[in-house]
Coordinates of C-alpha atoms and ligand atoms in Angstrom, one line a residue:
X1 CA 226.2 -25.2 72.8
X2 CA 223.3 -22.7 72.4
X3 CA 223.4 -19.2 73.7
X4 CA 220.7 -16.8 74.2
X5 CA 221.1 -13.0 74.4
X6 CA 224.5 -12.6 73.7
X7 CA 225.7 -9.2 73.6
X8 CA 229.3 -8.5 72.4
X9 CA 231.6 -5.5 71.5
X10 CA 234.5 -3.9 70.2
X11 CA 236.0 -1.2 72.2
X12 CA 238.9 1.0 70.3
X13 CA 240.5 3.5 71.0
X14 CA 240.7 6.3 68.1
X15 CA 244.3 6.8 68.5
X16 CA 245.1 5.7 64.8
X17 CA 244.4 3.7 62.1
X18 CA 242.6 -0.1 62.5
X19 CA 245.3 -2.9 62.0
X20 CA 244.6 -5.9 60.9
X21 CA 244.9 -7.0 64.9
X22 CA 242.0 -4.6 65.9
X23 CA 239.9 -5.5 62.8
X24 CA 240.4 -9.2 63.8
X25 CA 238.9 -8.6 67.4
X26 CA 236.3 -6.9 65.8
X27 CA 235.3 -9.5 63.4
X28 CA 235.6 -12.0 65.7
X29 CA 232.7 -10.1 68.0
X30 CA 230.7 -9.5 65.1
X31 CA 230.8 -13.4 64.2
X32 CA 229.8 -14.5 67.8
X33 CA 226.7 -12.4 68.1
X34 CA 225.3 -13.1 64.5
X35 CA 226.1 -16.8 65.6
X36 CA 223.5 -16.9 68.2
X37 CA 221.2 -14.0 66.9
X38 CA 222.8 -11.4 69.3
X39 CA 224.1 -7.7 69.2
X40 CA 227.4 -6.5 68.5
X41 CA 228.1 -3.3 70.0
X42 CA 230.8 -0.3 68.7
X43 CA 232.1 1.4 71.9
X44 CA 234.7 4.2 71.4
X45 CA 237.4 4.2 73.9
X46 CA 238.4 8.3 73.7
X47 CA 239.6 8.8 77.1
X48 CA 243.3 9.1 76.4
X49 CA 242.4 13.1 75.7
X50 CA 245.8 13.5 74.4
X51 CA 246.0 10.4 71.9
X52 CA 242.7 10.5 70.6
X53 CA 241.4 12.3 67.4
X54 CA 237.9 12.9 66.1
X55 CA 239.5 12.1 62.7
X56 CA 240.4 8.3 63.5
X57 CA 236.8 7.9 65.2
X58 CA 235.5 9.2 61.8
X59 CA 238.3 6.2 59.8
X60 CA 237.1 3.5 62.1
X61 CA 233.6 3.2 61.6
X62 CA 234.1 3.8 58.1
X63 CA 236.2 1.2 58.0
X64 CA 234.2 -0.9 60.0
X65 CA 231.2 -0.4 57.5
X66 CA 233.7 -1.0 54.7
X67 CA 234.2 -4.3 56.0
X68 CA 230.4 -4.8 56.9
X69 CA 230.9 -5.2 60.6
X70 CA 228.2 -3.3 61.4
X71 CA 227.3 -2.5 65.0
X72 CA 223.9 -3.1 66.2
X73 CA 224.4 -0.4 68.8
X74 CA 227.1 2.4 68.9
X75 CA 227.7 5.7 67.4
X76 CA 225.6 6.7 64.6
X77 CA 223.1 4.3 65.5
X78 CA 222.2 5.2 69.5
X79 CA 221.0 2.4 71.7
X80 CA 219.6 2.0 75.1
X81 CA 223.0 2.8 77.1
X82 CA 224.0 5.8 74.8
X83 CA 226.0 7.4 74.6
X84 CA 228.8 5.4 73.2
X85 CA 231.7 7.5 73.2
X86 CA 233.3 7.5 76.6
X87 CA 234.5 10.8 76.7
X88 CA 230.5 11.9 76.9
X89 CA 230.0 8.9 80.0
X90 CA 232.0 11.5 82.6
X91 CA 228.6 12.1 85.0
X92 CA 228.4 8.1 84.8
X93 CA 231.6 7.1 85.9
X94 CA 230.9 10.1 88.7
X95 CA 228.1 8.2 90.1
X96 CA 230.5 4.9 90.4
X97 CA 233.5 6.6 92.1
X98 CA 231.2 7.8 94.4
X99 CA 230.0 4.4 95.3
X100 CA 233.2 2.8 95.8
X101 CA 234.2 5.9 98.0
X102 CA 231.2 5.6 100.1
X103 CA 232.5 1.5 101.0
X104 CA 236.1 2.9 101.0
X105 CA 237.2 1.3 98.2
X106 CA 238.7 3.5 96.5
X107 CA 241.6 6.0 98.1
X108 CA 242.9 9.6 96.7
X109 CA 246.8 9.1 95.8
X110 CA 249.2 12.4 95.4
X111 CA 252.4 10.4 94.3
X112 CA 254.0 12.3 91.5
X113 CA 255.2 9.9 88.4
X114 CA 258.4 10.6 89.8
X115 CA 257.8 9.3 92.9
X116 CA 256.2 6.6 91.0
X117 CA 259.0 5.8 88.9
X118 CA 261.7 5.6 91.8
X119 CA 259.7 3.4 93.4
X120 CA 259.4 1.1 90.4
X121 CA 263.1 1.5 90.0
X122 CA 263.9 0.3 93.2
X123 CA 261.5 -2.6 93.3
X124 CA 262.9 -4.0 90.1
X125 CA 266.2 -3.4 91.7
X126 CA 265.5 -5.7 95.1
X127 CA 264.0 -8.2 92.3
X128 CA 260.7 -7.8 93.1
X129 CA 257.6 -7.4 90.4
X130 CA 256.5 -3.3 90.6
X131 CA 253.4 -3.0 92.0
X132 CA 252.6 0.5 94.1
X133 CA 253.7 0.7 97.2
X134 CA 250.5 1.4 99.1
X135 CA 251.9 5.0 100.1
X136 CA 248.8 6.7 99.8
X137 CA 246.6 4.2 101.5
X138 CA 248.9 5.0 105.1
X139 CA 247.8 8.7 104.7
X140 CA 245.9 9.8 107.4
X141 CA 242.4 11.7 106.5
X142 CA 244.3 15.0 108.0
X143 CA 247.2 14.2 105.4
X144 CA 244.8 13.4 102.6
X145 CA 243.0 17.2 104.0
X146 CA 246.2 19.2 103.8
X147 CA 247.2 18.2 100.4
X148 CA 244.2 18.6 99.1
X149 CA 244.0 22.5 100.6
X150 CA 247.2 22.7 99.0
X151 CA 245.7 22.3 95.7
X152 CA 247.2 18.7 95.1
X153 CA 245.0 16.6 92.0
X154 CA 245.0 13.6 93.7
X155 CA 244.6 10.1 91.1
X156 CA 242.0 7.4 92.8
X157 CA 243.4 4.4 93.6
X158 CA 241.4 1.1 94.0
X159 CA 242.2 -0.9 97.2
X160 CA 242.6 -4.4 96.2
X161 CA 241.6 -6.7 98.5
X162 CA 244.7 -8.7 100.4
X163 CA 245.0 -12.5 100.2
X164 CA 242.5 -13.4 97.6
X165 CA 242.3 -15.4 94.4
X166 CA 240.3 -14.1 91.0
X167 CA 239.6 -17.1 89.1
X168 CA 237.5 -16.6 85.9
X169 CA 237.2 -19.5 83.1
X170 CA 238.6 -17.0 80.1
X171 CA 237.0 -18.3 76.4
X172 CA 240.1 -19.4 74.7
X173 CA 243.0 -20.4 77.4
X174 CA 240.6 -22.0 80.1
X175 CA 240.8 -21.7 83.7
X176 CA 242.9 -18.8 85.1
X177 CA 243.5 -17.8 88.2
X178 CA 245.4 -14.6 89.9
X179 CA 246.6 -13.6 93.4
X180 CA 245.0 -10.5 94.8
X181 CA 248.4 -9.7 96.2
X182 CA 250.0 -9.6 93.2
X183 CA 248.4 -7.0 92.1
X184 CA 249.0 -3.6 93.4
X185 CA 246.7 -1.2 94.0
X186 CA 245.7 0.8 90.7
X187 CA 244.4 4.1 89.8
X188 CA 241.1 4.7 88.2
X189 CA 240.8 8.1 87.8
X190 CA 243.7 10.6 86.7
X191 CA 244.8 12.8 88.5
X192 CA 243.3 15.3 85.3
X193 CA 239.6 13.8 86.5
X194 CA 239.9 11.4 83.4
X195 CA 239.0 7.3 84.0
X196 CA 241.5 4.8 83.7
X197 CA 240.8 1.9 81.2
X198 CA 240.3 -0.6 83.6
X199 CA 237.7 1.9 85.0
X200 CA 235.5 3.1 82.3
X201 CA 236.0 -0.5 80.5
X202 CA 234.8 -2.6 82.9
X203 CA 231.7 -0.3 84.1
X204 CA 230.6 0.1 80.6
X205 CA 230.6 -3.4 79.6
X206 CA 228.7 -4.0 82.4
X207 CA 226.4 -1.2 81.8
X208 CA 225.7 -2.0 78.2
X209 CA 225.0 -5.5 79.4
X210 CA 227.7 -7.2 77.3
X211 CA 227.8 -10.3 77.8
X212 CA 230.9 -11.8 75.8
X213 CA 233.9 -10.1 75.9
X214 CA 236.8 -11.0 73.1
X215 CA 239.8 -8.7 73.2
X216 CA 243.4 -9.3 72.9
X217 CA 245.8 -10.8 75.0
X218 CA 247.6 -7.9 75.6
X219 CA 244.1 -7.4 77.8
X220 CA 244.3 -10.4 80.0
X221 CA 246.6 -9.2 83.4
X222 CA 244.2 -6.8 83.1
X223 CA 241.3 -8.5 83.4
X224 CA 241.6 -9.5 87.4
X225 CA 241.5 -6.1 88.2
X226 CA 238.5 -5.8 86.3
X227 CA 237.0 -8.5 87.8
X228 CA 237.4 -6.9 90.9
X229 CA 236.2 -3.6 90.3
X230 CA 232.9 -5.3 89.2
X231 CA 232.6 -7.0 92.3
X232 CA 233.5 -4.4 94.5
X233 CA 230.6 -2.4 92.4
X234 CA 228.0 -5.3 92.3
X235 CA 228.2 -5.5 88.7
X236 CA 227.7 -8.5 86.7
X237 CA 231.2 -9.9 85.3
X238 CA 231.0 -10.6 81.3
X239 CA 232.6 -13.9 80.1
X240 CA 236.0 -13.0 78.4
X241 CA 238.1 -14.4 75.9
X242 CA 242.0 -13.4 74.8
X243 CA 242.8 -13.8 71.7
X244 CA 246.3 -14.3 71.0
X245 CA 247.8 -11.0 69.3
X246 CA 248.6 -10.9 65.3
X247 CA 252.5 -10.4 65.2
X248 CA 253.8 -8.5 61.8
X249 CA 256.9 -10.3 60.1
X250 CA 259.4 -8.6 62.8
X251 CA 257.8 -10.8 65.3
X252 CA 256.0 -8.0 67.3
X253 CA 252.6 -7.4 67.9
X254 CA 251.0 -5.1 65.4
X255 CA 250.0 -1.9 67.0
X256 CA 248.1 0.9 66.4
X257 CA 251.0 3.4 67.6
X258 CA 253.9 2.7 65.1
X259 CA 251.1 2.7 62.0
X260 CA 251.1 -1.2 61.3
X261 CA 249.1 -2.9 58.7
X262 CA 246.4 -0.1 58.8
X263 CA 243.1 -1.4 56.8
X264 CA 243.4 1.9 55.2
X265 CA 246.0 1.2 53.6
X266 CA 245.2 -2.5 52.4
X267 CA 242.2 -1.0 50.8
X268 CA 243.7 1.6 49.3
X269 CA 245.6 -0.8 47.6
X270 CA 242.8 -2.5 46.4
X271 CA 241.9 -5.8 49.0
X272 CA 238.6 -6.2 48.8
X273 CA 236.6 -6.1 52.5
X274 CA 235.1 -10.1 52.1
X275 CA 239.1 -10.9 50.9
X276 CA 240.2 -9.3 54.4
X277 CA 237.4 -11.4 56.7
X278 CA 238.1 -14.8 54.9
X279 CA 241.9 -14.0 56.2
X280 CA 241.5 -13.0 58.8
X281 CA 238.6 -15.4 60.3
X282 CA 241.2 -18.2 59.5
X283 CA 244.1 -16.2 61.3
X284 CA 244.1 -18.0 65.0
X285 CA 240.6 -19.8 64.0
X286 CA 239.8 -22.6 61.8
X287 CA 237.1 -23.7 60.4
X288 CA 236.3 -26.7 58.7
X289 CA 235.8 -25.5 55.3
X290 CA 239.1 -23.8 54.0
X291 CA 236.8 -22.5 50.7
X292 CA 236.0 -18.9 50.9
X293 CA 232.6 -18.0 52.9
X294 CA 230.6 -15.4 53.0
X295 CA 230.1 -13.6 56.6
X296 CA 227.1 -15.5 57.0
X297 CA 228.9 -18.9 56.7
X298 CA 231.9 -17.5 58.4
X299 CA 229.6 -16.7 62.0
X300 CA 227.4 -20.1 61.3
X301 CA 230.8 -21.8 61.5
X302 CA 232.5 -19.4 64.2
X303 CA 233.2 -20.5 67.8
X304 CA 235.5 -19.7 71.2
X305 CA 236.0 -23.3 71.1
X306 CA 238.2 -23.3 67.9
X307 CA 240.5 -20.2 68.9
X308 CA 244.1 -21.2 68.8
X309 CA 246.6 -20.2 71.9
X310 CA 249.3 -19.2 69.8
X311 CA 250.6 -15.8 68.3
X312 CA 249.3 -15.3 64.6
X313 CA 251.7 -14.2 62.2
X314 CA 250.7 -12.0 59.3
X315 CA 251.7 -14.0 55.8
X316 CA 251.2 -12.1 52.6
X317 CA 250.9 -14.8 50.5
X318 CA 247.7 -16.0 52.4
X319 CA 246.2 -12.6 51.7
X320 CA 247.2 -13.1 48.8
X321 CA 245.2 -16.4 47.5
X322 CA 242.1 -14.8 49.2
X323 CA 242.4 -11.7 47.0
X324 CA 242.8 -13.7 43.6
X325 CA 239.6 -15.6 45.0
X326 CA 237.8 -12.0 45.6
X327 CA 238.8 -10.8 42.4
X328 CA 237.2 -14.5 40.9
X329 CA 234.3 -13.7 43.0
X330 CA 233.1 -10.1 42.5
X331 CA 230.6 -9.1 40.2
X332 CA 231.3 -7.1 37.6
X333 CA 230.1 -4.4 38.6
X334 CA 232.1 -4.6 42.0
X335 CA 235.3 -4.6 40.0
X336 CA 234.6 -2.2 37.2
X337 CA 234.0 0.5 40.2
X338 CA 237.2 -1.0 42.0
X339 CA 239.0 -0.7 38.9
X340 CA 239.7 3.0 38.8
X341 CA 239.3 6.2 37.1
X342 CA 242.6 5.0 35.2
X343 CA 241.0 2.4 34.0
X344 CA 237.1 3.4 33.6
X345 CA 239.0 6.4 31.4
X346 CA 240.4 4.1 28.3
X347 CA 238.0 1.0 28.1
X348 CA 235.8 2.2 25.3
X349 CA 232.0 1.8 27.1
X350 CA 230.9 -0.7 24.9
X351 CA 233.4 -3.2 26.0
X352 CA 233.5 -2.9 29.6
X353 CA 232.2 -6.1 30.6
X354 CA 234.4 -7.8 27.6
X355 CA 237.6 -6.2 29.7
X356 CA 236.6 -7.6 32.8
X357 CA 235.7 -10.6 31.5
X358 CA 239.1 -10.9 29.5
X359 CA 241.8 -9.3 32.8
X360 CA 239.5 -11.0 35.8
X361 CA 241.8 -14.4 35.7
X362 CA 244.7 -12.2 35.4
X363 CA 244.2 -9.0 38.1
X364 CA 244.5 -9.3 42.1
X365 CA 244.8 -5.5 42.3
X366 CA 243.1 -2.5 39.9
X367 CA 246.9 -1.4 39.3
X368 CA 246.8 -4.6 37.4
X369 CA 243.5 -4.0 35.6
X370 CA 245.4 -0.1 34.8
X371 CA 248.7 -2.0 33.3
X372 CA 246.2 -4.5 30.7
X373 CA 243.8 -1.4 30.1
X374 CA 246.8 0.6 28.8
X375 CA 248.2 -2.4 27.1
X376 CA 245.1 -2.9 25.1
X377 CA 243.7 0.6 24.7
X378 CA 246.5 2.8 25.1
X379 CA 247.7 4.5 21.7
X380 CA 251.4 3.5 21.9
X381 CA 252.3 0.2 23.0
X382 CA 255.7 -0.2 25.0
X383 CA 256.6 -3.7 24.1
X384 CA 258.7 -5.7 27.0
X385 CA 262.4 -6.9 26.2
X386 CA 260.7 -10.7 26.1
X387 CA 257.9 -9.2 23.6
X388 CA 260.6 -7.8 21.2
X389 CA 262.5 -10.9 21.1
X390 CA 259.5 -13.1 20.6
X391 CA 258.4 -10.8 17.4
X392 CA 262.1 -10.7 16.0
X393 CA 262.1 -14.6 16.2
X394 CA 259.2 -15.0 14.0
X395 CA 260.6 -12.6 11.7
X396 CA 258.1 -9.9 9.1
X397 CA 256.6 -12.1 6.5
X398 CA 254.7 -14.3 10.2
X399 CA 253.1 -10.7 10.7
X400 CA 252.1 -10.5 7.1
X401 CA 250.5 -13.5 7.0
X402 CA 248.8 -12.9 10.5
X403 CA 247.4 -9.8 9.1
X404 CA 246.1 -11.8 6.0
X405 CA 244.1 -14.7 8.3
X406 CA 242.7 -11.8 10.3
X407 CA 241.2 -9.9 7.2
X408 CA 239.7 -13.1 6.6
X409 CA 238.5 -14.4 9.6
X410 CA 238.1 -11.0 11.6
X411 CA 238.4 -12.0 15.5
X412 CA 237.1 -16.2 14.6
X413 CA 240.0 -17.2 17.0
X414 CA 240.0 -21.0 16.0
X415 CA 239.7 -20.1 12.3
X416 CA 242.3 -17.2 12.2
X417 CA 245.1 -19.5 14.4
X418 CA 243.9 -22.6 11.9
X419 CA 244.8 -20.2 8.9
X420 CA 247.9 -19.3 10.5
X421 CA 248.8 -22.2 11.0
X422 CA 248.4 -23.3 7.5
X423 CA 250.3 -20.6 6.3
X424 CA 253.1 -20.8 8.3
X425 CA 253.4 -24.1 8.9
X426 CA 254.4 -22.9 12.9
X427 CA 252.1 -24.5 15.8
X428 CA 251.7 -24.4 19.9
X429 CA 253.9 -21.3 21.3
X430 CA 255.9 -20.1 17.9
X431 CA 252.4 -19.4 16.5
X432 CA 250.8 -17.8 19.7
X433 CA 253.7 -16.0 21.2
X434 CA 254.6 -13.6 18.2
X435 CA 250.7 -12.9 17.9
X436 CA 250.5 -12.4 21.6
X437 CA 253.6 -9.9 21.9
X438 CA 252.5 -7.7 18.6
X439 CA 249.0 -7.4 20.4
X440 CA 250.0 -6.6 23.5
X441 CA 253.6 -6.0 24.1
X442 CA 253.7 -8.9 26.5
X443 CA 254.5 -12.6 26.5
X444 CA 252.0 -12.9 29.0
X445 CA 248.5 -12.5 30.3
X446 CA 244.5 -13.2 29.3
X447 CA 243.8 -15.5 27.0
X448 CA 244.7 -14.5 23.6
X449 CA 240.9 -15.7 22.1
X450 CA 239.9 -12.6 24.1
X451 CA 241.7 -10.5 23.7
X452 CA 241.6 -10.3 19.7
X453 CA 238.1 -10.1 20.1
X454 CA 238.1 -7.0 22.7
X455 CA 240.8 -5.2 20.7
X456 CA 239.1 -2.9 18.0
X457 CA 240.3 -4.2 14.7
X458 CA 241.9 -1.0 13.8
X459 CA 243.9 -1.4 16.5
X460 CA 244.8 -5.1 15.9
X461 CA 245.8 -4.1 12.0
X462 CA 247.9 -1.4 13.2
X463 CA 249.6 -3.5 16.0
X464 CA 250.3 -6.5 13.0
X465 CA 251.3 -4.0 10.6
X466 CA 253.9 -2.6 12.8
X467 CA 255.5 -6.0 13.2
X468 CA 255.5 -6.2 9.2
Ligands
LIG1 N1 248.4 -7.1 67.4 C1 247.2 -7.4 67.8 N2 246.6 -8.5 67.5 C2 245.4 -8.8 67.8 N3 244.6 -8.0 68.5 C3 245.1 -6.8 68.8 C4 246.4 -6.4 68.5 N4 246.6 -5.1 69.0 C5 245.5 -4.7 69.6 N5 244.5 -5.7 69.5 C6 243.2 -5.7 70.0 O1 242.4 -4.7 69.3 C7 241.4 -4.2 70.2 C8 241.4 -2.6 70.1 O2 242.6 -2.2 70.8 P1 243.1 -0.7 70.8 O3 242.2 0.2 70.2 O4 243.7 -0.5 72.2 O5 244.4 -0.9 69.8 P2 245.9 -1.0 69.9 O6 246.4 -1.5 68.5 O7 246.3 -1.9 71.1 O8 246.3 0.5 70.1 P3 247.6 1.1 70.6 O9 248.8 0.7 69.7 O10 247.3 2.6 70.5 O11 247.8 0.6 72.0 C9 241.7 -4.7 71.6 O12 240.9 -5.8 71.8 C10 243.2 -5.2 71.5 O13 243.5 -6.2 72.3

């Protein structure tokens, strides 16, 4: 399968943080196009005027950029169909309302939600799915005249057409096909002049010429309507794709709304943006390789063809592996910025790299990287329960004589433990453990080679001496 100018695009809606859900669709659109060479596109969805904040419009392409999903065209960047906020596209959708007025598609309605909800009531009542009743479209135009001198906001309602089947071939679940008279008629304007998703949506996909549309399944009764709309407009109908939704570990769909999973959050924390796309490119995909890719690898081996049907769950532990591989990955540069201020603080500069070098095998977070940096640099060392037990074990006159193989063989790590050894006549962990828990207060962690040689000797004699 080749395909040539493929356009696709991620459509939020600032009303909160990314999840990792939203992220996913995103990535997922940014893989497709570099795939075949194509353009992702960044549209923000900012016509809920009540929902939507300037402030989350500002968190999402940051965190889009933090991730390196970055839009070909969209906000900050312009484009041919700017601009890309929809709240600016008013005088567009104008022009389209007008057209499906002028072939009577389109109908004011002045049904109040009460109205609106009574009737849904009842409907559910008489076991019947809730569609709208079609008041509205009985109005005669003297009706639709007097309410309107009255100084009623009507919505606009799209006629759907009776008796017909959409049928589209969506991306991931195949062949689908919906009854027109299922579908009630549905507004695309509010009655406060604002569009309705399905609206703006569908004209601006068509109007920004995407081509491939991947959104969640949450998405997909919708998409009939939309299919419709674009017919009755003469528009050309993008391919779509649901993916099926990323469910937290209550079972629900993350969601934007109740704060789930933001990517803020994860990186605040200290996931690194390649750990989060190796996750999640494997969350409801799979690839062939299950080593960790770059996002060049991850689009070359992307496609609609291996999307799975069923609902991803979020597992920590996954994230988990990926991070440790991150953290194995990064340069050291990446992680001595990621460590911290806490950190960057007490590492003495000439032994940065050394520190990295030395907590790398043993850090997934820069809390970690804080914990060993204190350990090893702070001036009082709290020693753990296990430490204290491990140094009373071996008893003073081991720390003497540890203290005499290190004046001798300074940080020589086969030499000093050789020595040690020698003296003591202890091997395997009675040798290393003692040594381990007077340096560091832990019975754990980097390799103890290492770590004598990062530790400034002052330091090392003080820490033996203590144990004396
Ligand atoms: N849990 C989820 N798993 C996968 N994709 C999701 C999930 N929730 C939303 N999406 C997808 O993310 C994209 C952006 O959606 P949108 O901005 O409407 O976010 P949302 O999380 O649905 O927001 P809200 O909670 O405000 O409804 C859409 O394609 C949507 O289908």
């Amino acid at each position: 399968m080749t395909i040539a100018n493929i356009k696709t695009r991620f459509a939020p809606s600032p009303t909160g943080f990314l999840h990792l859900g939203n992220v996913r669709t995103a990535l997922f659109s940014a893989l497709l196009a570099r795939r075949w060479q194509g353009i992702f596109l960044l549209r923000i969805e900012d016509t809920d005027r009540e929902r939507s904040r300037a402030e989350y419009v500002d968190a999402l392409l940051d965190d889009l950029r933090w991730l390196g999903l970055q839009w070909q065209e969209g906000p900050e960047r312009g484009g041919p169909q700017a601009p890309y906020a929809q709240s600016e596209r008013e005088a567009i959708y104008e022009e389209y309302y007008g057209q499906l007025e002028d072939t009577g598609r389109i109908y004011p309605c002045f049904c109040t939600p009460t109205e609106l909800t009574v009737s849904r009531k009842a409907q559910l009542a008489a076991g019947r799915p809730p569609r709208y009743s079609g008041t509205c479209a009985r109005l005669s135009p003297a009706d639709r005249r007097a309410r309107l001198e009255r100084g009623l906001s009507p919505s606009l309602r799209f006629q759907v057409p009776n008796g017909q089947t959409v049928e589209f071939t969506d991306l991931v679940r195949g062949p689908q096909r919906f009854a027109s008279d299922d579908i009630g008629d549905f507004v695309i304007r509010r009655a406060d002049g604002t569009p309705q998703f399905f609206f703006a949506n569908a004209v601006d996909d068509a109007l920004m010429g995407v081509t491939h549309v991947l959104r969640g399944e949450d998405h997909l009764t919708n998409t009939p309507r939309q299919v419709l709309l674009l017919e009755a407009l003469g528009l050309p109908v993008p391919h779509y794709g649901h993916l099926a939704l990323i469910v937290g570990s209550d079972g629900g769909p993350l969601s934007k709304r109740s704060g789930d999973l933001s990517v803020r959050e994860l990186r605040a924390q200290g996931y690194l943006p390649e750990v989060l796309l190796n996750y999640l490119a494997r969350l409801g995909h799979s690839y062939e390789q299950d080593t960790w890719l770059n996002v060049n690898e991850l689009a070359a081996g992307f496609s609609p063809d291996h999307l799975g049907r069923a609902p991803a769950r979020f597992d920590e532990a996954h994230l988990l592996h990926w991070q440790a591989e991150g953290v194995q990955r990064a340069t050291y540069e990446q992680l001595w910025d990621w460590v911290g201020t806490g950190v960057r603080d007490q590492v003495p500069e000439e032994v940065t790299e050394a520190f990295i070098a030395t907590v790398r095998p043993n850090i997934r977070f820069p809390a970690d990287a804080l914990f060993w940096a204190e350990r090893f640099f702070g001036v009082e060392l709290a020693r753990s329960v296990e430490s204290e037990t491990a140094i009373t074990a071996a008893g003073s006159g081991f720390f003497g004589h540890a203290l005499a193989a290190y004046d001798q063989y300074g940080a020589d790590y086969p030499a000093l433990t050789a020595n040690l050894r020698e003296r003591t006549g202890l091997k395997g962990k009675p040798l290393f453990m003692p040594l381990r828990a007077a340096l560091t207060g832990e019975t754990h962690g980097p390799e103890l080679a290492r770590i004598l040689a990062l530790l400034p000797a002052e330091t090392i004699r003080r820490r033996l001496q203590a144990c004396c």
